[in-house]
Tab-separated table of C-alpha atoms in Angstrom:
chain	number	residue	atom	x	y	z
H	1	MET	CA	-32.773	9.802	1.568
H	2	PRO	CA	-33.619	7.026	4.278
H	3	LEU	CA	-32.435	8.274	7.239
H	4	ALA	CA	-31.032	4.544	7.634
H	5	LEU	CA	-28.272	6.104	4.950
H	6	LEU	CA	-27.217	8.247	7.309
H	7	ALA	CA	-26.682	6.216	10.169
H	8	LEU	CA	-24.603	3.796	8.110
H	9	ALA	CA	-22.631	6.866	6.977
H	10	VAL	CA	-21.457	7.929	10.484
H	11	SER	CA	-20.592	4.634	11.019
H	12	ALA	CA	-18.366	4.518	7.885
H	13	PHE	CA	-17.026	8.244	9.163
H	14	GLY	CA	-15.926	6.782	12.492
H	15	ILE	CA	-14.483	3.575	10.543
H	16	GLY	CA	-12.471	6.032	7.941
H	17	THR	CA	-11.172	8.144	10.557
H	18	THR	CA	-9.638	5.525	12.475
H	19	GLU	CA	-8.293	3.635	9.862
H	20	PHE	CA	-6.084	6.311	8.219
H	21	VAL	CA	-5.435	8.722	11.151
H	22	MET	CA	-2.617	6.497	12.346
H	23	MET	CA	-0.875	7.420	9.316
H	24	GLY	CA	-0.134	11.254	10.674
H	25	LEU	CA	0.122	10.184	14.728
H	26	LEU	CA	3.427	7.484	14.048
H	27	PRO	CA	6.183	10.571	15.057
H	28	ASN	CA	3.775	10.936	18.286
H	29	VAL	CA	2.811	7.201	18.960
H	30	ALA	CA	6.777	6.665	18.279
H	31	ASP	CA	7.843	9.223	21.327
H	32	ASP	CA	5.221	8.405	23.722
H	33	LEU	CA	6.002	4.585	23.367
H	34	GLY	CA	9.899	4.676	23.181
H	35	THR	CA	9.908	3.127	19.800
H	36	SER	CA	10.907	3.936	16.197
H	37	VAL	CA	8.939	5.816	13.616
H	38	PRO	CA	9.140	2.338	11.019
H	39	THR	CA	8.225	0.196	14.227
H	40	ALA	CA	5.153	2.168	14.581
H	41	GLY	CA	4.257	1.909	11.091
H	42	TYR	CA	3.177	-1.756	12.205
H	43	LEU	CA	0.049	-0.138	13.532
H	44	VAL	CA	-1.139	0.585	10.244
H	45	SER	CA	-0.515	-3.132	9.258
H	46	ALA	CA	-1.995	-4.181	12.129
H	47	TYR	CA	-5.460	-2.678	11.438
H	48	ALA	CA	-5.411	-3.810	7.658
H	49	LEU	CA	-4.800	-7.520	9.120
H	50	GLY	CA	-7.541	-7.017	11.545
H	51	VAL	CA	-9.860	-6.130	8.428
H	52	VAL	CA	-8.395	-9.061	6.240
H	53	VAL	CA	-8.988	-11.048	8.955
H	54	GLY	CA	-12.456	-10.176	10.581
H	55	ALA	CA	-14.274	-9.621	7.239
H	56	PRO	CA	-14.880	-13.576	6.695
H	57	LEU	CA	-14.927	-14.256	10.104
H	58	LEU	CA	-17.704	-12.533	11.846
H	59	THR	CA	-19.808	-12.547	8.491
H	60	ALA	CA	-20.020	-16.337	8.959
H	61	LEU	CA	-19.762	-16.224	12.649
H	62	GLY	CA	-22.974	-13.788	12.196
H	63	SER	CA	-24.575	-15.503	9.162
H	64	ARG	CA	-27.766	-16.204	11.133
H	65	VAL	CA	-27.595	-13.225	13.535
H	66	PRO	CA	-29.957	-10.269	12.005
H	67	ARG	CA	-28.477	-7.447	10.032
H	68	LYS	CA	-29.265	-4.206	12.735
H	69	LEU	CA	-28.559	-6.316	15.150
H	70	MET	CA	-25.229	-7.529	13.423
H	71	LEU	CA	-24.298	-3.710	12.613
H	72	VAL	CA	-25.105	-2.678	16.282
H	73	LEU	CA	-22.581	-5.251	17.593
H	74	LEU	CA	-20.146	-4.593	14.920
H	75	MET	CA	-19.798	-0.637	16.146
H	76	ALA	CA	-19.986	-2.024	19.598
H	77	LEU	CA	-16.559	-4.213	19.012
H	78	PHE	CA	-15.152	-1.273	16.803
H	79	THR	CA	-15.405	1.135	19.613
H	80	ILE	CA	-14.155	-1.250	22.010
H	81	GLY	CA	-11.121	-1.667	19.757
H	82	ASN	CA	-10.233	2.210	19.767
H	83	LEU	CA	-11.108	2.610	23.492
H	84	ALA	CA	-8.649	-0.124	23.655
H	85	SER	CA	-6.116	1.684	21.621
H	86	ALA	CA	-6.454	4.746	23.600
H	87	LEU	CA	-5.836	3.147	27.091
H	88	ALA	CA	-3.003	0.796	26.097
H	89	PRO	CA	0.099	1.149	28.270
H	90	THR	CA	2.671	-0.339	25.555
H	91	TYR	CA	2.989	-0.719	22.495
H	92	GLY	CA	2.092	-4.289	22.027
H	93	LEU	CA	-1.310	-3.683	23.594
H	94	LEU	CA	-1.858	-0.811	21.174
H	95	ILE	CA	-1.138	-3.550	18.231
H	96	ALA	CA	-3.785	-5.506	19.898
H	97	GLY	CA	-5.971	-2.633	20.318
H	98	ARG	CA	-5.721	-1.920	16.454
H	99	VAL	CA	-6.567	-5.213	15.495
H	100	LEU	CA	-9.156	-5.350	17.444
H	101	ALA	CA	-10.334	-1.894	16.043
H	102	GLY	CA	-10.058	-3.185	12.295
H	103	LEU	CA	-11.848	-7.013	12.670
H	104	PRO	CA	-15.488	-5.622	12.266
H	105	HIS	CA	-14.265	-3.158	9.397
H	106	GLY	CA	-14.678	-5.592	6.615
H	107	ALA	CA	-17.850	-7.211	7.874
H	108	PHE	CA	-19.473	-3.948	8.484
H	109	PHE	CA	-19.132	-2.878	5.128
H	110	GLY	CA	-19.935	-6.025	3.716
H	111	VAL	CA	-23.707	-6.109	5.547
H	112	GLY	CA	-24.290	-2.212	5.645
H	113	ALA	CA	-23.892	-2.352	1.733
H	114	VAL	CA	-26.231	-5.340	1.582
H	115	VAL	CA	-28.771	-3.344	3.822
H	116	ALA	CA	-27.908	-0.121	1.953
H	117	SER	CA	-29.304	-1.630	-1.248
H	118	ARG	CA	-32.531	-2.796	0.209
H	119	LEU	CA	-33.532	0.261	1.455
H	120	VAL	CA	-34.100	1.633	-1.831
H	121	SER	CA	-36.116	0.554	-5.112
H	122	GLU	CA	-34.192	-1.347	-7.631
H	123	GLY	CA	-32.245	1.220	-9.521
H	124	ARG	CA	-30.919	2.937	-6.840
H	125	GLN	CA	-29.206	0.882	-5.226
H	126	ALA	CA	-25.648	1.614	-6.189
H	127	ARG	CA	-26.557	5.096	-5.501
H	128	ALA	CA	-27.727	3.957	-1.776
H	129	VAL	CA	-24.118	1.898	-1.188
H	130	ALA	CA	-22.058	4.850	-2.386
H	131	THR	CA	-24.375	7.212	-0.434
H	132	MET	CA	-23.036	4.636	2.948
H	133	PHE	CA	-19.567	5.029	1.452
H	134	LEU	CA	-19.258	9.166	1.536
H	135	GLY	CA	-18.986	8.783	5.184
H	136	LEU	CA	-15.079	7.100	4.501
H	137	THR	CA	-14.408	9.595	1.897
H	138	VAL	CA	-15.693	12.518	4.320
H	139	ALA	CA	-13.767	10.913	6.819
H	140	ASN	CA	-10.536	12.003	4.919
H	141	ILE	CA	-11.329	15.559	4.220
H	142	VAL	CA	-12.896	16.309	7.905
H	143	GLY	CA	-11.746	13.455	10.404
H	144	VAL	CA	-8.289	12.481	9.423
H	145	PRO	CA	-7.242	16.382	9.649
H	146	THR	CA	-8.983	17.082	12.446
H	147	ALA	CA	-7.995	13.895	14.766
H	148	THR	CA	-4.420	14.281	13.301
H	149	LEU	CA	-4.390	18.158	14.479
H	150	LEU	CA	-6.536	16.720	18.260
H	151	GLY	CA	-3.735	13.886	18.466
H	152	GLN	CA	-0.556	15.955	17.816
H	153	HIS	CA	-1.878	18.534	20.716
H	154	LEU	CA	-3.901	16.548	23.149
H	155	GLY	CA	-1.715	13.385	22.542
H	156	TRP	CA	-2.544	10.655	20.199
H	157	ARG	CA	-4.838	8.722	23.286
H	158	ALA	CA	-7.375	11.726	22.900
H	159	THR	CA	-7.693	10.926	19.249
H	160	PHE	CA	-9.045	7.262	19.738
H	161	LEU	CA	-10.983	8.057	22.572
H	162	VAL	CA	-13.144	10.737	20.036
H	163	VAL	CA	-13.383	7.944	17.904
H	164	ALA	CA	-14.914	6.066	20.800
H	165	VAL	CA	-17.623	8.448	21.112
H	166	ILE	CA	-18.221	8.545	17.497
H	167	GLY	CA	-18.668	4.507	17.716
H	168	LEU	CA	-21.057	5.127	20.448
H	169	VAL	CA	-23.116	7.958	18.478
H	170	ALA	CA	-23.251	5.621	15.699
H	171	MET	CA	-24.100	2.732	17.657
H	172	ALA	CA	-27.213	4.985	19.041
H	173	ALA	CA	-27.875	6.161	15.066
H	174	LEU	CA	-27.996	2.566	13.895
H	175	ALA	CA	-30.527	1.326	16.813
H	176	ALA	CA	-33.087	3.989	15.935
H	177	LEU	CA	-32.864	4.655	12.456
H	178	VAL	CA	-32.005	0.832	10.446
H	179	PRO	CA	-35.176	-0.911	10.202
H	180	ARG	CA	-35.489	-5.024	10.641
H	181	ILE	CA	-34.219	-6.516	6.902
H	182	PRO	CA	-35.465	-10.305	7.074
H	183	ARG	CA	-33.183	-12.427	5.361
H	184	GLU	CA	-33.326	-14.479	2.121
H	185	ARG	CA	-35.492	-17.971	2.802
H	186	GLY	CA	-32.840	-20.509	3.280
H	187	GLU	CA	-30.062	-17.691	3.538
H	188	GLY	CA	-27.064	-18.813	5.743
H	189	LEU	CA	-23.698	-20.129	6.461
H	190	GLY	CA	-23.450	-22.907	3.419
H	191	GLN	CA	-25.422	-20.526	0.827
H	192	GLU	CA	-23.410	-17.857	1.370
H	193	LEU	CA	-19.615	-19.752	0.755
H	194	ARG	CA	-21.349	-21.249	-2.107
H	195	ALA	CA	-22.113	-17.777	-3.319
H	196	LEU	CA	-18.254	-16.832	-2.302
H	197	GLY	CA	-17.097	-19.678	-4.813
H	198	ASP	CA	-18.766	-18.386	-7.932
H	199	ARG	CA	-16.419	-17.345	-10.572
H	200	GLN	CA	-17.755	-14.205	-11.287
H	201	VAL	CA	-17.629	-13.426	-7.497
H	202	LEU	CA	-13.897	-14.446	-7.264
H	203	LEU	CA	-12.813	-12.626	-10.792
H	204	GLY	CA	-14.570	-9.843	-8.528
H	205	LEU	CA	-12.449	-9.939	-5.712
H	206	LEU	CA	-9.295	-10.183	-7.919
H	207	THR	CA	-10.049	-7.168	-9.570
H	208	ALA	CA	-10.370	-5.247	-6.282
H	209	VAL	CA	-7.034	-6.971	-5.431
H	210	PHE	CA	-5.252	-5.321	-8.513
H	211	GLY	CA	-7.272	-2.527	-9.544
H	212	PHE	CA	-7.159	-0.778	-6.289
H	213	ALA	CA	-3.914	-1.580	-5.525
H	214	GLY	CA	-2.745	0.700	-8.159
H	215	VAL	CA	-4.518	3.332	-5.975
H	216	PHE	CA	-2.131	2.377	-2.438
H	217	ALA	CA	0.643	2.102	-4.834
H	218	VAL	CA	0.667	5.980	-5.031
H	219	TYR	CA	-1.514	6.874	-1.909
H	220	SER	CA	0.882	5.190	0.650
H	221	TYR	CA	3.940	7.609	-0.804
H	222	LEU	CA	1.759	10.872	-2.168
H	223	ALA	CA	3.480	12.637	1.247
H	224	SER	CA	6.890	12.062	0.341
H	225	MET	CA	6.340	12.629	-3.317
H	226	MET	CA	4.771	15.914	-2.725
H	227	THR	CA	7.691	17.231	-0.514
H	228	GLU	CA	10.615	15.291	-2.069
H	229	VAL	CA	9.506	15.918	-5.749
H	230	THR	CA	6.980	18.950	-6.424
H	231	GLY	CA	8.845	20.725	-3.428
H	232	PHE	CA	5.564	21.323	-1.002
H	233	ALA	CA	6.923	21.839	2.586
H	234	GLU	CA	5.398	19.015	5.219
H	235	SER	CA	3.170	21.484	6.864
H	236	SER	CA	1.132	21.029	3.512
H	237	VAL	CA	0.744	17.561	3.400
H	238	THR	CA	-2.474	17.714	5.475
H	239	ILE	CA	-4.186	20.258	2.808
H	240	VAL	CA	-2.795	17.702	-0.421
H	241	LEU	CA	-4.292	14.537	1.754
H	242	ALA	CA	-7.863	16.179	1.970
H	243	LEU	CA	-7.733	17.498	-1.232
H	244	PHE	CA	-7.437	13.804	-1.836
H	245	GLY	CA	-10.380	12.870	0.095
H	246	ILE	CA	-12.299	15.725	-2.054
H	247	GLY	CA	-11.771	14.153	-5.079
H	248	MET	CA	-12.325	10.502	-3.231
H	249	THR	CA	-15.765	12.506	-2.471
H	250	LEU	CA	-16.729	13.684	-6.104
H	251	GLY	CA	-15.699	9.931	-7.002
H	252	ALA	CA	-18.572	8.072	-4.797
H	253	LEU	CA	-20.998	10.632	-5.847
H	254	VAL	CA	-20.496	10.206	-9.390
H	255	ALA	CA	-19.936	6.441	-9.025
H	256	GLY	CA	-23.489	5.772	-7.548
H	257	PRO	CA	-25.712	6.733	-10.706
H	258	LEU	CA	-23.242	5.787	-13.239
H	259	THR	CA	-23.217	2.382	-11.628
H	260	ASP	CA	-26.762	1.967	-11.112
H	261	ARG	CA	-27.162	2.685	-14.901
H	262	ALA	CA	-24.168	0.970	-16.115
H	263	LEU	CA	-22.167	-1.261	-13.899
H	264	ARG	CA	-19.558	-3.036	-15.886
H	265	PRO	CA	-19.027	0.032	-18.181
H	266	THR	CA	-18.531	2.396	-15.173
H	267	LEU	CA	-15.902	-0.518	-13.745
H	268	TYR	CA	-13.963	-0.308	-17.007
H	269	GLY	CA	-13.918	3.127	-17.574
H	270	SER	CA	-13.052	3.712	-13.578
H	271	LEU	CA	-9.685	1.148	-14.094
H	272	ALA	CA	-8.693	2.725	-17.478
H	273	ALA	CA	-9.174	6.229	-16.310
H	274	LEU	CA	-6.867	4.858	-13.136
H	275	ALA	CA	-4.010	3.972	-15.389
H	276	ALA	CA	-4.278	6.971	-17.432
H	277	VAL	CA	-3.987	9.818	-14.321
H	278	LEU	CA	-1.042	7.226	-13.134
H	279	VAL	CA	0.606	7.975	-15.903
H	280	ALA	CA	0.384	10.969	-16.407
H	281	PHE	CA	0.785	12.289	-12.481
H	282	ASP	CA	4.618	11.011	-13.515
H	283	PHE	CA	4.724	14.412	-15.310
H	284	THR	CA	2.436	16.567	-13.721
H	285	VAL	CA	3.854	15.885	-9.992
H	286	HIS	CA	6.785	17.879	-10.893
H	287	VAL	CA	4.777	21.170	-11.272
H	288	LYS	CA	2.882	22.168	-8.146
H	289	TRP	CA	-0.609	23.347	-9.614
H	290	ALA	CA	-0.701	20.306	-12.166
H	291	ALA	CA	0.268	18.000	-9.066
H	292	LEU	CA	-2.987	19.286	-6.670
H	293	VAL	CA	-5.077	18.803	-9.670
H	294	THR	CA	-3.864	15.460	-10.603
H	295	VAL	CA	-3.989	14.505	-6.665
H	296	VAL	CA	-7.905	15.363	-6.642
H	297	ILE	CA	-8.723	13.257	-10.236
H	298	LEU	CA	-6.691	10.441	-8.717
H	299	GLY	CA	-8.970	10.228	-5.586
H	300	ALA	CA	-11.772	10.561	-7.895
H	301	VAL	CA	-10.865	7.910	-10.379
H	302	GLY	CA	-9.447	5.669	-7.711
H	303	PHE	CA	-12.641	5.479	-6.227
H	304	MET	CA	-15.166	5.866	-8.417
H	305	THR	CA	-13.942	2.013	-8.472
H	306	THR	CA	-15.457	0.787	-5.183
H	307	THR	CA	-19.290	1.146	-5.789
H	308	PRO	CA	-19.244	-0.960	-8.986
H	309	LEU	CA	-16.520	-3.780	-7.588
H	310	GLN	CA	-18.663	-3.841	-4.631
H	311	MET	CA	-22.316	-3.844	-6.126
H	312	LEU	CA	-20.545	-6.407	-8.898
H	313	VAL	CA	-19.860	-9.264	-6.179
H	314	MET	CA	-23.067	-8.350	-4.049
H	315	ASN	CA	-24.891	-9.025	-7.886
H	316	LYS	CA	-23.007	-12.198	-8.580
H	317	ALA	CA	-23.936	-13.868	-5.135
H	318	ARG	CA	-27.051	-12.290	-5.131
H	319	GLN	CA	-28.756	-15.123	-3.037
H	320	ALA	CA	-26.584	-14.762	-0.289
H	321	PRO	CA	-24.783	-11.442	-0.760
H	322	THR	CA	-22.986	-10.521	2.324
H	323	LEU	CA	-20.199	-12.784	2.977
H	324	ALA	CA	-19.179	-11.985	-0.657
H	325	SER	CA	-19.352	-8.357	0.064
H	326	ALA	CA	-17.755	-8.191	3.082
H	327	SER	CA	-14.811	-10.040	1.187
H	328	ASN	CA	-14.398	-7.486	-0.634
H	329	HIS	CA	-12.911	-5.071	1.504
H	330	SER	CA	-10.571	-8.008	2.791
H	331	ALA	CA	-9.560	-7.590	-1.447
H	332	PHE	CA	-9.396	-3.774	-0.804
H	333	ASN	CA	-7.028	-3.988	2.557
H	334	LEU	CA	-4.539	-6.286	0.526
H	335	ALA	CA	-4.776	-3.979	-1.997
H	336	ASN	CA	-3.663	-1.369	0.177
H	337	ALA	CA	-0.547	-3.751	1.647
H	338	GLY	CA	0.391	-4.924	-1.474
H	339	GLY	CA	0.208	-1.561	-3.592
H	340	ALA	CA	2.368	0.209	-0.897
H	341	TRP	CA	4.858	-3.095	-0.536
H	342	LEU	CA	5.331	-3.169	-4.586
H	343	GLY	CA	5.762	1.111	-4.312
H	344	GLY	CA	8.476	1.282	-1.899
H	345	VAL	CA	10.116	-1.967	-3.222
H	346	ALA	CA	10.414	0.705	-6.884
H	347	ILE	CA	11.985	3.039	-4.400
H	348	ALA	CA	13.756	0.904	-2.878
H	349	ALA	CA	15.562	0.077	-6.067
H	350	GLY	CA	16.167	3.279	-6.791
H	351	TRP	CA	13.917	4.160	-9.540
H	352	GLY	CA	13.058	7.163	-7.840
H	353	TRP	CA	9.990	9.073	-5.528
H	354	THR	CA	7.981	8.957	-8.671
H	355	SER	CA	8.104	5.061	-9.652
H	356	PRO	CA	5.284	4.039	-7.577
H	357	THR	CA	2.919	5.867	-10.081
H	358	LEU	CA	3.897	3.901	-12.573
H	359	VAL	CA	3.665	0.835	-10.588
H	360	GLY	CA	0.292	1.487	-9.545
H	361	ALA	CA	-0.681	2.261	-13.207
H	362	ALA	CA	0.628	-1.398	-14.097
H	363	LEU	CA	-1.423	-2.851	-11.294
H	364	ALA	CA	-4.654	-0.945	-12.854
H	365	VAL	CA	-4.109	-1.998	-16.432
H	366	VAL	CA	-3.921	-5.528	-14.570
H	367	GLY	CA	-7.398	-5.129	-12.733
H	368	LEU	CA	-8.532	-3.649	-16.052
H	369	ALA	CA	-7.656	-7.050	-17.589
H	370	VAL	CA	-9.103	-9.156	-15.464
H	371	ALA	CA	-12.446	-7.050	-14.835
H	372	VAL	CA	-12.782	-7.228	-19.269
H	373	ALA	CA	-11.899	-10.961	-18.945
H	374	ALA	CA	-14.611	-11.660	-16.469
H	375	GLY	CA	-17.376	-9.522	-18.469
H	376	LEU	CA	-16.478	-11.709	-21.596
H	377	LEU	CA	-16.836	-15.103	-19.432
H	378	ASP	CA	-20.028	-14.029	-18.417
H	379	ARG	CA	-21.546	-13.652	-21.539
H	380	ASP	CA	-20.914	-16.768	-22.491
H	381	ARG	CA	-22.884	-17.822	-18.845
H	382	PRO	CA	-26.566	-19.501	-20.322
H	383	THR	CA	-29.065	-17.738	-20.023
H	384	THR	CA	-31.578	-18.503	-16.993
H	385	ALA	CA	-34.465	-20.543	-17.045
H	386	GLY	CA	-36.912	-17.528	-16.645
H	387	GLY	CA	-35.824	-16.131	-20.230
H	388	SER	CA	-33.368	-13.550	-21.407
H	389	ARG	CA	-30.491	-12.199	-19.444
H	390	VAL	CA	-30.089	-8.527	-20.874
H	391	VAL	CA	-31.958	-5.769	-19.437
H	392	ALA	CA	-32.992	-2.414	-20.662
H	393	SER	CA	-30.033	-0.857	-19.578
H	394	GLY	CA	-27.860	-2.844	-21.490
H	395	GLU	CA	-26.234	-4.855	-18.636
H	396	ARG	CA	-27.292	-8.543	-17.664
H	397	GLN	CA	-29.589	-9.483	-15.369
H	398	GLY	CA	-26.620	-11.065	-13.484
H	399	ASP	CA	-24.906	-7.464	-13.076
H	400	ARG	CA	-28.156	-6.070	-11.603
H	401	ALA	CA	-28.368	-4.999	-8.144
H	402	PRO	CA	-30.993	-7.496	-5.564
H	403	GLU	CA	-34.435	-6.929	-5.487
H	404	SER	CA	-35.663	-4.925	-2.164
H	405	ALA	CA	-36.535	-7.202	0.742
H	406	GLY	CA	-39.501	-6.535	2.601
H	407	ILE	CA	-38.412	-4.193	5.658
H	408	ARG	CA	-39.923	-3.637	9.164
H	409	HIS	CA	-38.447	-1.613	12.017
C-alpha cells in the first residue's frame, strides 16, 4: 500500500471524527452556551451545509491548483474551522465554525479519491479509494467515542482542539507522503462542468441521494430506537454506535475488491441488501442480540454503497473527474439531511420508533431503481470509435477506473 494512502486515511479519520462527534456532545454544548438541545442540533446541520456548498465551490475554485497542494490547503481550512469551533464564545460563532469546518469535506474527498485512484495500477483503484474511506469508518469506531468521552470530561472545546491537532498531523503527512500528480491535458473548470453534466454522472449522484438516505433515515434515530424499543440503557448507545462503525469498516474492506471486479453488480447488490436489512431490522430491533447483529450488518451494507458510487461518477467523468467526485459528497450529505428528515416525519406522524426502518428501505429501493435504470441506459450508449466497450470483467469500458497518471514527488 502506498504510504500516501495512509496520509489520506489519517485526513479522513480527522474529518470523520469532527463530522459525527457533535451528535454526542449536543447536551454539553447546549448547557455551556445556554441553549436547548434541539437548537444545538442545528450544529449538525451547519456542518452538512458546509459540505454541500463547499464541495462544488472549492473544487471549482481549485480546478487549476496542483492536487497535492489542494489537499494540504483543504486540510488547513478544516483545521482552522475546528480551531474556530473550539474558541467560539457564542452559539452563532460556533455555527460559523462548523460551517467553515464542513466546507473542505466534500472537496477533500473528491480530490483525494482521484489522487488515490492514480497512486495504484489499473484494476486496484477502487481498493485504493476504499482504503482512504477506511479512515472515515475507523473514526466511528475509535475517534468519535474517544472524542465524545474527552468532551464530556474536559469540555466540548477540548474535543475540537484535539481534532485541530489531527488536522495539523494530516497536513504534515500529506505534504511529506503524497506525490505530485499532474493534471490531464486540457483539464480545467470548463471540462469539469461538462463532465458533471453527463447523464450517467447525474444519475449516479441521484442514486447516492436516495440510496444513502436509506442509511441515515435509520442511523439518525438509532440511539432512540435502541433505548426506546430494544431496551438498552443510554450508557450502551456508544457501544451500539461503535458496532455500526465496525460494520462500516467491514463494508469498506469488502467493497473495494468487489468494485474493482464488477462495479455495477456491486452497487446493485449493496442497495438490494440494504433494503432487505432495513426491512429485517423492523423485526430484529425487538430482540437485543438480533438488533446488535443487524446494526453491524446495516453498517456494512450501507457503507458498501459508497465505493461503487464514488468510482461510478469518477469513471463516467473520467477526463475531468474531480468536480463529479466532490459533488458525490454533496449528494451523500443531502442524503444525510433528507433521510433524517423523512425518518423524523414518520416518527412524528405516530408510526412508531421503528418506522424509519421501512422509510429507509423504501429509499434504498428507489436508489436501486435509479441505479438499474442508469445501467440499462448505459447499455444503449454507442460504442466508442476505438472499438468494443465490453471488457473482460464483464463491465463496460465506461465503468472502468481512470488510468493512473504519471506521478512525481
